[in-house]
Structure formats: C-alpha cells, structure tokens
CSV table of C-alpha atoms in Angstrom, one decimal:
chain,number,residue,atom,x,y,z
A,36,MET,CA,155.4,156.4,207.5
A,37,GLN,CA,156.1,158.3,204.3
A,38,SER,CA,159.0,160.7,204.5
A,39,PHE,CA,159.7,163.8,202.5
A,40,HIS,CA,163.2,164.9,201.6
A,41,THR,CA,163.2,167.1,198.5
A,42,ILE,CA,160.4,169.6,198.4
A,43,GLY,CA,159.0,171.2,195.3
A,44,ILE,CA,157.1,174.5,195.4
A,45,MET,CA,154.8,176.1,192.8
A,46,GLY,CA,152.7,179.1,193.3
A,47,LYS,CA,150.2,181.6,192.0
A,48,ALA,CA,152.1,183.5,189.4
A,49,ASN,CA,152.5,187.3,189.7
A,50,ASP,CA,151.0,187.4,193.2
A,51,PRO,CA,153.1,189.4,195.7
A,52,ASP,CA,151.4,187.7,198.7
A,53,ALA,CA,152.1,184.3,197.3
A,54,ALA,CA,155.7,185.3,196.4
A,55,ASP,CA,156.3,186.4,200.0
A,56,THR,CA,155.0,183.2,201.4
A,57,ILE,CA,157.0,181.1,199.0
A,58,THR,CA,160.2,182.9,199.9
A,59,ARG,CA,159.6,182.3,203.7
A,60,ILE,CA,158.7,178.6,203.1
A,61,ALA,CA,161.7,177.9,200.9
A,62,GLN,CA,164.2,179.7,203.2
A,63,HIS,CA,162.8,177.8,206.2
A,64,LEU,CA,163.0,174.5,204.5
A,65,GLN,CA,166.6,175.1,203.4
A,66,SER,CA,167.5,176.1,207.0
A,67,ILE,CA,166.3,172.7,208.3
A,68,GLY,CA,168.1,170.7,205.6
A,69,HIS,CA,165.5,170.1,202.9
A,70,PRO,CA,166.6,170.6,199.3
A,71,VAL,CA,164.0,172.8,197.6
A,72,LEU,CA,163.0,172.9,193.9
A,73,LEU,CA,161.2,176.0,192.7
A,74,ASP,CA,158.9,176.1,189.7
A,75,ALA,CA,160.6,178.5,187.4
A,76,GLU,CA,157.3,179.7,185.9
A,77,SER,CA,155.5,180.7,189.1
A,78,THR,CA,158.0,181.3,191.9
A,79,PRO,CA,160.3,184.3,192.8
A,80,GLN,CA,164.0,184.2,192.6
A,81,ILE,CA,165.3,183.0,196.0
A,82,PRO,CA,168.9,183.0,197.1
A,83,ASN,CA,170.4,179.4,197.0
A,84,GLY,CA,167.0,178.1,195.6
A,85,ASP,CA,167.2,175.7,192.7
A,86,ARG,CA,164.8,176.6,189.9
A,87,CYS,CA,163.6,174.1,187.3
A,88,GLU,CA,161.1,173.6,184.6
A,89,ARG,CA,157.6,172.7,185.9
A,90,SER,CA,157.7,169.4,183.9
A,91,VAL,CA,160.7,168.3,186.0
A,92,LEU,CA,159.2,168.8,189.4
A,93,PRO,CA,157.2,165.5,189.5
A,94,GLN,CA,160.4,163.4,188.8
A,95,ASN,CA,162.5,165.1,191.5
A,96,ALA,CA,160.3,166.1,194.4
A,97,ASP,CA,158.9,163.9,197.2
A,98,LEU,CA,156.3,166.5,198.2
A,99,LEU,CA,154.9,169.5,196.2
A,100,ILE,CA,153.7,172.6,198.1
A,101,ALA,CA,151.2,174.6,196.2
A,102,VAL,CA,150.9,178.2,197.3
A,103,GLY,CA,147.9,180.2,196.2
A,104,GLY,CA,144.2,179.3,195.8
A,105,ASP,CA,142.4,176.3,194.8
A,106,GLY,CA,143.2,177.1,191.2
A,107,THR,CA,146.9,176.7,191.9
A,108,LEU,CA,146.3,173.3,193.6
A,109,LEU,CA,144.1,172.2,190.7
A,110,HIS,CA,147.0,173.0,188.3
A,111,ALA,CA,149.4,171.0,190.5
A,112,ALA,CA,147.0,168.1,190.6
A,113,ARG,CA,146.9,167.7,186.9
A,114,LEU,CA,150.7,168.1,186.7
A,115,LEU,CA,151.2,165.2,189.2
A,116,ALA,CA,148.4,163.0,187.9
A,117,ASP,CA,150.8,160.4,186.5
A,118,HIS,CA,153.0,160.5,189.6
A,119,GLU,CA,152.7,159.5,193.3
A,120,VAL,CA,153.9,162.8,194.5
A,121,PRO,CA,151.5,164.2,197.2
A,122,ILE,CA,150.4,167.8,197.3
A,123,LEU,CA,150.2,170.2,200.3
A,124,GLY,CA,148.3,173.4,199.8
A,125,VAL,CA,149.1,176.8,201.4
A,126,ASN,CA,146.2,179.2,201.1
A,127,ARG,CA,146.9,182.6,199.5
A,128,GLY,CA,143.6,182.7,197.6
A,129,ARG,CA,140.0,183.5,198.5
A,130,MET,CA,137.9,180.4,199.4
A,131,GLY,CA,140.5,177.7,199.6
A,132,PHE,CA,138.6,174.5,200.1
A,133,LEU,CA,141.7,172.5,199.0
A,134,VAL,CA,144.6,174.7,200.3
A,135,ASP,CA,144.2,174.4,204.0
A,136,VAL,CA,147.6,175.5,205.5
A,137,SER,CA,147.3,179.2,206.7
A,138,PRO,CA,150.3,181.5,205.9
A,139,SER,CA,150.2,182.4,209.6
A,140,HIS,CA,150.6,178.7,210.6
A,141,LEU,CA,153.6,177.5,208.6
A,142,ASP,CA,154.6,175.4,211.5
A,143,GLU,CA,152.1,172.9,210.2
A,144,ILE,CA,154.5,172.2,207.3
A,145,ASP,CA,157.1,171.1,209.9
A,146,ALA,CA,154.4,168.8,211.4
A,147,VAL,CA,153.8,167.3,208.0
A,148,LEU,CA,157.5,166.8,207.4
A,149,SER,CA,157.8,165.0,210.8
A,150,GLY,CA,155.1,162.6,209.7
A,151,GLU,CA,152.1,164.2,211.3
A,152,PHE,CA,149.6,164.5,208.5
A,153,ILE,CA,146.3,163.2,207.1
A,154,ALA,CA,146.6,161.5,203.7
A,155,ASP,CA,143.7,162.0,201.3
A,156,ASP,CA,143.3,160.4,197.9
A,157,ARG,CA,140.9,162.2,195.5
A,158,MET,CA,139.1,161.0,192.4
A,159,LEU,CA,140.1,162.4,188.9
A,160,LEU,CA,137.9,162.5,185.9
A,161,THR,CA,139.1,161.8,182.4
A,162,ALA,CA,137.4,163.6,179.5
A,163,GLU,CA,137.9,162.7,175.9
A,164,ILE,CA,136.6,164.0,172.6
A,165,HIS,CA,135.7,161.0,170.3
A,166,ARG,CA,134.8,160.9,166.6
A,167,GLY,CA,134.3,157.6,165.1
A,168,GLY,CA,137.0,155.3,166.6
A,169,GLU,CA,139.4,158.1,167.2
A,170,ILE,CA,140.2,160.1,170.3
A,171,LEU,CA,140.8,163.6,169.2
A,172,SER,CA,141.8,165.2,172.6
A,173,ARG,CA,141.9,164.2,176.2
A,174,GLY,CA,142.0,166.1,179.5
A,175,ILE,CA,141.8,165.3,183.3
A,176,ALA,CA,140.1,167.1,186.0
A,177,LEU,CA,140.1,167.1,189.8
A,178,ASN,CA,137.1,169.4,190.2
A,179,ASP,CA,134.9,169.2,187.1
A,180,VAL,CA,134.5,168.8,183.4
A,181,VAL,CA,132.2,171.6,182.1
A,182,LEU,CA,130.3,171.9,178.8
A,183,HIS,CA,129.4,175.6,178.6
A,184,LYS,CA,128.3,178.2,176.1
A,185,TRP,CA,130.5,181.1,175.0
A,186,ASN,CA,130.2,184.1,172.8
A,187,THR,CA,126.4,184.0,172.8
A,188,ALA,CA,123.4,184.7,174.9
A,189,ARG,CA,121.6,181.7,173.4
A,190,MET,CA,121.1,178.4,175.1
A,191,ILE,CA,122.7,175.2,173.7
A,192,ASP,CA,121.2,171.9,172.9
A,193,PHE,CA,122.8,168.6,173.7
A,194,GLU,CA,122.0,165.1,175.0
A,195,THR,CA,123.5,163.1,177.9
A,196,TYR,CA,123.8,159.3,178.0
A,197,ILE,CA,124.8,157.3,181.0
A,198,ASP,CA,126.2,153.8,180.3
A,199,GLY,CA,124.7,154.0,176.8
A,200,GLU,CA,121.2,154.9,178.0
A,201,LEU,CA,119.7,158.3,177.1
A,202,ALA,CA,119.3,160.3,180.3
A,203,ASN,CA,118.2,163.7,179.2
A,204,ARG,CA,117.9,166.1,176.3
A,205,HIS,CA,119.1,169.5,177.5
A,206,HIS,CA,118.2,173.1,176.5
A,207,SER,CA,120.4,175.1,178.8
A,208,ASP,CA,123.6,177.0,179.3
A,209,GLY,CA,125.6,173.9,179.8
A,210,LEU,CA,126.5,171.0,182.1
A,211,ILE,CA,128.9,170.5,185.0
A,212,VAL,CA,130.2,167.0,185.5
A,213,ALA,CA,131.7,167.2,189.0
A,214,THR,CA,133.7,164.9,191.3
A,215,PRO,CA,133.0,165.0,195.1
A,216,THR,CA,136.0,167.4,195.4
A,217,GLY,CA,134.4,169.6,192.8
A,218,SER,CA,131.0,169.6,194.5
A,219,THR,CA,132.0,172.6,196.5
A,220,ALA,CA,133.1,174.5,193.4
A,221,TYR,CA,131.1,175.6,190.3
A,222,ALA,CA,128.7,172.7,190.8
A,223,MET,CA,127.6,174.2,194.2
A,224,SER,CA,127.0,177.6,192.5
A,225,GLY,CA,124.7,175.8,190.1
A,226,GLY,CA,122.7,174.3,192.9
A,227,GLY,CA,124.3,170.9,193.0
A,228,PRO,CA,124.7,168.8,196.2
A,229,ILE,CA,127.8,168.8,198.4
A,230,MET,CA,129.3,165.4,198.3
A,231,HIS,CA,131.8,164.0,200.8
A,232,PRO,CA,135.2,163.4,199.2
A,233,ASN,CA,135.0,159.7,200.2
A,234,LEU,CA,132.0,159.1,198.0
A,235,ASP,CA,132.5,157.1,194.8
A,236,ALA,CA,130.1,159.2,192.9
A,237,ILE,CA,129.8,161.9,190.1
A,238,ALA,CA,127.3,164.7,190.0
A,239,LEU,CA,125.7,166.1,186.8
A,240,VAL,CA,124.6,169.6,187.4
A,241,PRO,CA,122.8,171.6,184.6
A,242,ILE,CA,123.7,175.3,184.1
A,243,CYS,CA,120.6,177.5,184.0
A,244,PRO,CA,118.3,174.8,182.4
A,245,HIS,CA,115.2,176.0,180.5
A,246,THR,CA,113.2,173.2,182.1
A,247,LEU,CA,113.0,173.6,185.9
A,248,SER,CA,112.6,169.9,186.4
A,249,ASN,CA,116.0,169.4,184.9
A,250,ARG,CA,117.7,168.9,188.3
A,251,PRO,CA,121.2,167.8,189.5
A,252,LEU,CA,121.7,164.1,189.3
A,253,VAL,CA,124.2,162.0,191.3
A,254,ILE,CA,125.4,158.7,189.7
A,255,SER,CA,127.9,156.0,190.3
A,256,ALA,CA,131.5,156.9,189.6
A,257,GLU,CA,131.8,153.6,187.7
A,258,SER,CA,129.3,155.0,185.0
A,259,THR,CA,130.4,156.4,181.6
A,260,ILE,CA,128.9,159.7,180.7
A,261,GLU,CA,128.5,160.6,177.0
A,262,ILE,CA,127.5,164.0,175.8
A,263,THR,CA,126.5,164.7,172.2
A,264,VAL,CA,126.0,168.3,171.1
A,265,HIS,CA,123.4,169.4,168.5
A,266,PRO,CA,125.3,170.6,165.3
A,267,SER,CA,123.6,174.0,165.6
A,268,SER,CA,125.3,174.6,169.0
A,269,LEU,CA,128.8,173.4,168.1
A,270,LYS,CA,130.2,176.9,167.4
A,271,GLN,CA,128.7,178.3,170.7
A,272,ILE,CA,130.4,175.9,173.2
A,273,ARG,CA,133.6,175.0,175.0
A,274,VAL,CA,134.6,172.0,177.0
A,275,SER,CA,136.9,172.6,179.9
A,276,CYS,CA,138.7,170.7,182.6
A,277,ASP,CA,138.9,172.5,185.9
A,278,GLY,CA,138.3,175.7,184.1
A,279,GLN,CA,141.9,175.7,182.9
A,280,GLU,CA,142.2,173.3,180.0
A,281,ASP,CA,140.0,173.5,177.0
A,282,LEU,CA,139.3,170.5,174.7
A,283,GLY,CA,138.3,171.1,171.1
A,284,LEU,CA,134.9,169.8,169.9
A,285,VAL,CA,134.2,169.1,166.3
A,286,ASN,CA,131.3,168.1,164.2
A,287,GLU,CA,130.0,164.7,165.1
A,288,GLY,CA,132.4,164.6,168.1
A,289,ARG,CA,131.2,163.1,171.4
A,290,ILE,CA,132.3,164.0,174.9
A,291,MET,CA,133.1,161.0,177.0
A,292,VAL,CA,133.6,161.4,180.8
A,293,ARG,CA,134.5,158.7,183.3
A,294,LYS,CA,136.4,158.2,186.5
A,295,SER,CA,140.2,158.1,185.9
A,296,THR,CA,142.3,155.1,187.1
A,297,ARG,CA,144.6,157.7,188.6
A,298,LYS,CA,144.1,159.6,191.8
A,299,VAL,CA,145.5,162.8,193.3
A,300,HIS,CA,147.3,162.4,196.6
A,301,LEU,CA,146.6,165.3,199.0
A,302,ILE,CA,148.3,165.9,202.3
A,303,HIS,CA,146.6,167.8,205.1
A,304,PRO,CA,148.0,169.1,208.4
A,305,PRO,CA,147.0,167.1,211.5
A,306,ARG,CA,144.3,169.6,212.6
A,307,TYR,CA,142.4,169.1,209.2
A,308,ARG,CA,138.7,168.3,209.6
A,309,TYR,CA,136.5,168.2,206.4
A,310,PHE,CA,133.4,169.5,208.2
A,311,GLY,CA,135.4,172.2,209.9
A,312,ILE,CA,136.4,173.4,206.4
A,313,LEU,CA,132.8,173.5,205.4
A,314,ARG,CA,131.7,175.4,208.5
A,315,ALA,CA,134.5,178.0,208.0
A,316,LYS,CA,134.2,178.5,204.3
A,317,LEU,CA,130.4,178.4,204.0
A,318,ARG,CA,129.7,180.1,207.4
A,319,TRP,CA,127.7,177.3,208.7
A,320,GLY,CA,126.5,177.6,212.3
A,321,GLY,CA,127.1,181.4,212.4
A,322,THR,CA,124.1,181.9,214.7
A,323,HIS,CA,124.5,180.8,218.3
A,324,PHE,CA,121.5,179.5,220.2
A,325,SER,CA,121.1,180.2,223.9
C-alpha cells in the first residue's frame, strides 16, 4: 500500500475560499505529524508552514493536494507529468469533475493518508508544432488540445489527418482534441460524447462547423493526429493545452497530437464513484418516477 508522508499543497490563487481551506488542511496535517510544503505562488502564509517554489514540489512531496477547481488540478497535472506523485483534488471551484473532496468532508483526506483511496491513472496528450524536421514547441494536456480562432468573427480553414490519412477539411471555429478525462469539459459543450476514463480513445470535436455533417469523431488513442492550417487562417488562431498553455504556430507549421507515454496519477477518496460524479454534476436522474 502506497504511503504518503510529506504533503504538497497548491491552490487557486487569490481566492479567499481556497485560502481558508488550504489553511485548515495544512494545520490539520501538521497536527497529525505530516510535513507540509506550500506552493509559494498560490497558497497563503501559514504559521510553521514551509513555502517553496512550485518547481520544487514534485521532487519533495509524496502527495499533492490541489485546492480549487478543475483548472487548478489541470495545472497540477502538467506540473507532475514527469513525476510519479499522485494528486488529490479538493473542490473550491464550480463544476469540479476532477476535484472530488468536499471542503465539508476533509476527513476524507485522513482516509486517503491511512491507505483508503481509489487510484486512477489518466491519459495525457502531447501536442507539438512541427516545421520540416524541427519541433518548434511542445505542450501536454490532461483535458484537451484545442485549435481555436481568436480576434476575428471569421471561420478558419484547416485539415486533419489521422495516421497520415486525410480525414476532413474543416471550415469552422476550431477543433477540440480531447482525452476521456476532457470529454466532460469543453468537448461536451461542443456536443462531443462522454467517454469513460478507462477508454483508450481520443475524441475530435469540431467547434461550430459550417457543415452540419462534420460530427465528433472517436478514434484509437494509438493514432497520431496531424492538423495543418491554411495560410490565410494562421493569424487568426491559437493552439492551447488545457486552456492554459499556448503553443505558437508559424507558417508551414503542423500540429501533431498523440497520446503521451506519461500518465497523471489521481487519488480519490473511498466513496468516489464515476457515475455518481456524472449524476451529481450533470443533474442526471433529477426526476423521480412513482
């Protein structure tokens, strides 16, 4: 059974609710003998709390607690992508598909520390900008890699290739390349399917396509996706990873997206049930039948 000794904490910056929860968690962990490392960029000053640079957390923590919304956990996931440190999410955001410990049930953290938890490995995507034989930039995503327009009301033109074969020529507002984890995020808003996290699959979801037959497509996670943008659209687009990291795209550049060899290790409290999360967040089954 995996044991956790030193606990790292990062949170949603400049959020009073998150700061209050972080303070309570840190003081409780210290009272039961766990060293606590606080991310200096996003956590409040706490008496007897050791603060450190964010880049240091992965090398020194056995478990990282992310306090905030899904965005906070996404940031933590990319931080820990090169490490085996698992993440436990405490929900101080809105929807919270990934952060499933309630601030009113912090005793669930004690259960996790005593070995009562559900381990959950999640797929990551790697996105690269290629030109010729050179990789110009690279990013990783737990939810999605998104090609989207910006600073214009016009649609953009691009092509998608799957394993070298032309799949589609798009005239739309963009494309969402989503993992199963990300299928309940932006991709769901775009009409994409909800995919169980255990699936080894990737969803391609067009954003406001001009052609109504341009529907979401689910492919094997072993496939390589290549996106080429028409030169006339280059100045009107951005490529983002989890909505937080932008990759530059240049003339004759190609976007390559594939499953990463790395995974994110999530920890859930023992009560966690995936379909329970969907029912709660999406209000499924709200009508009772007699």
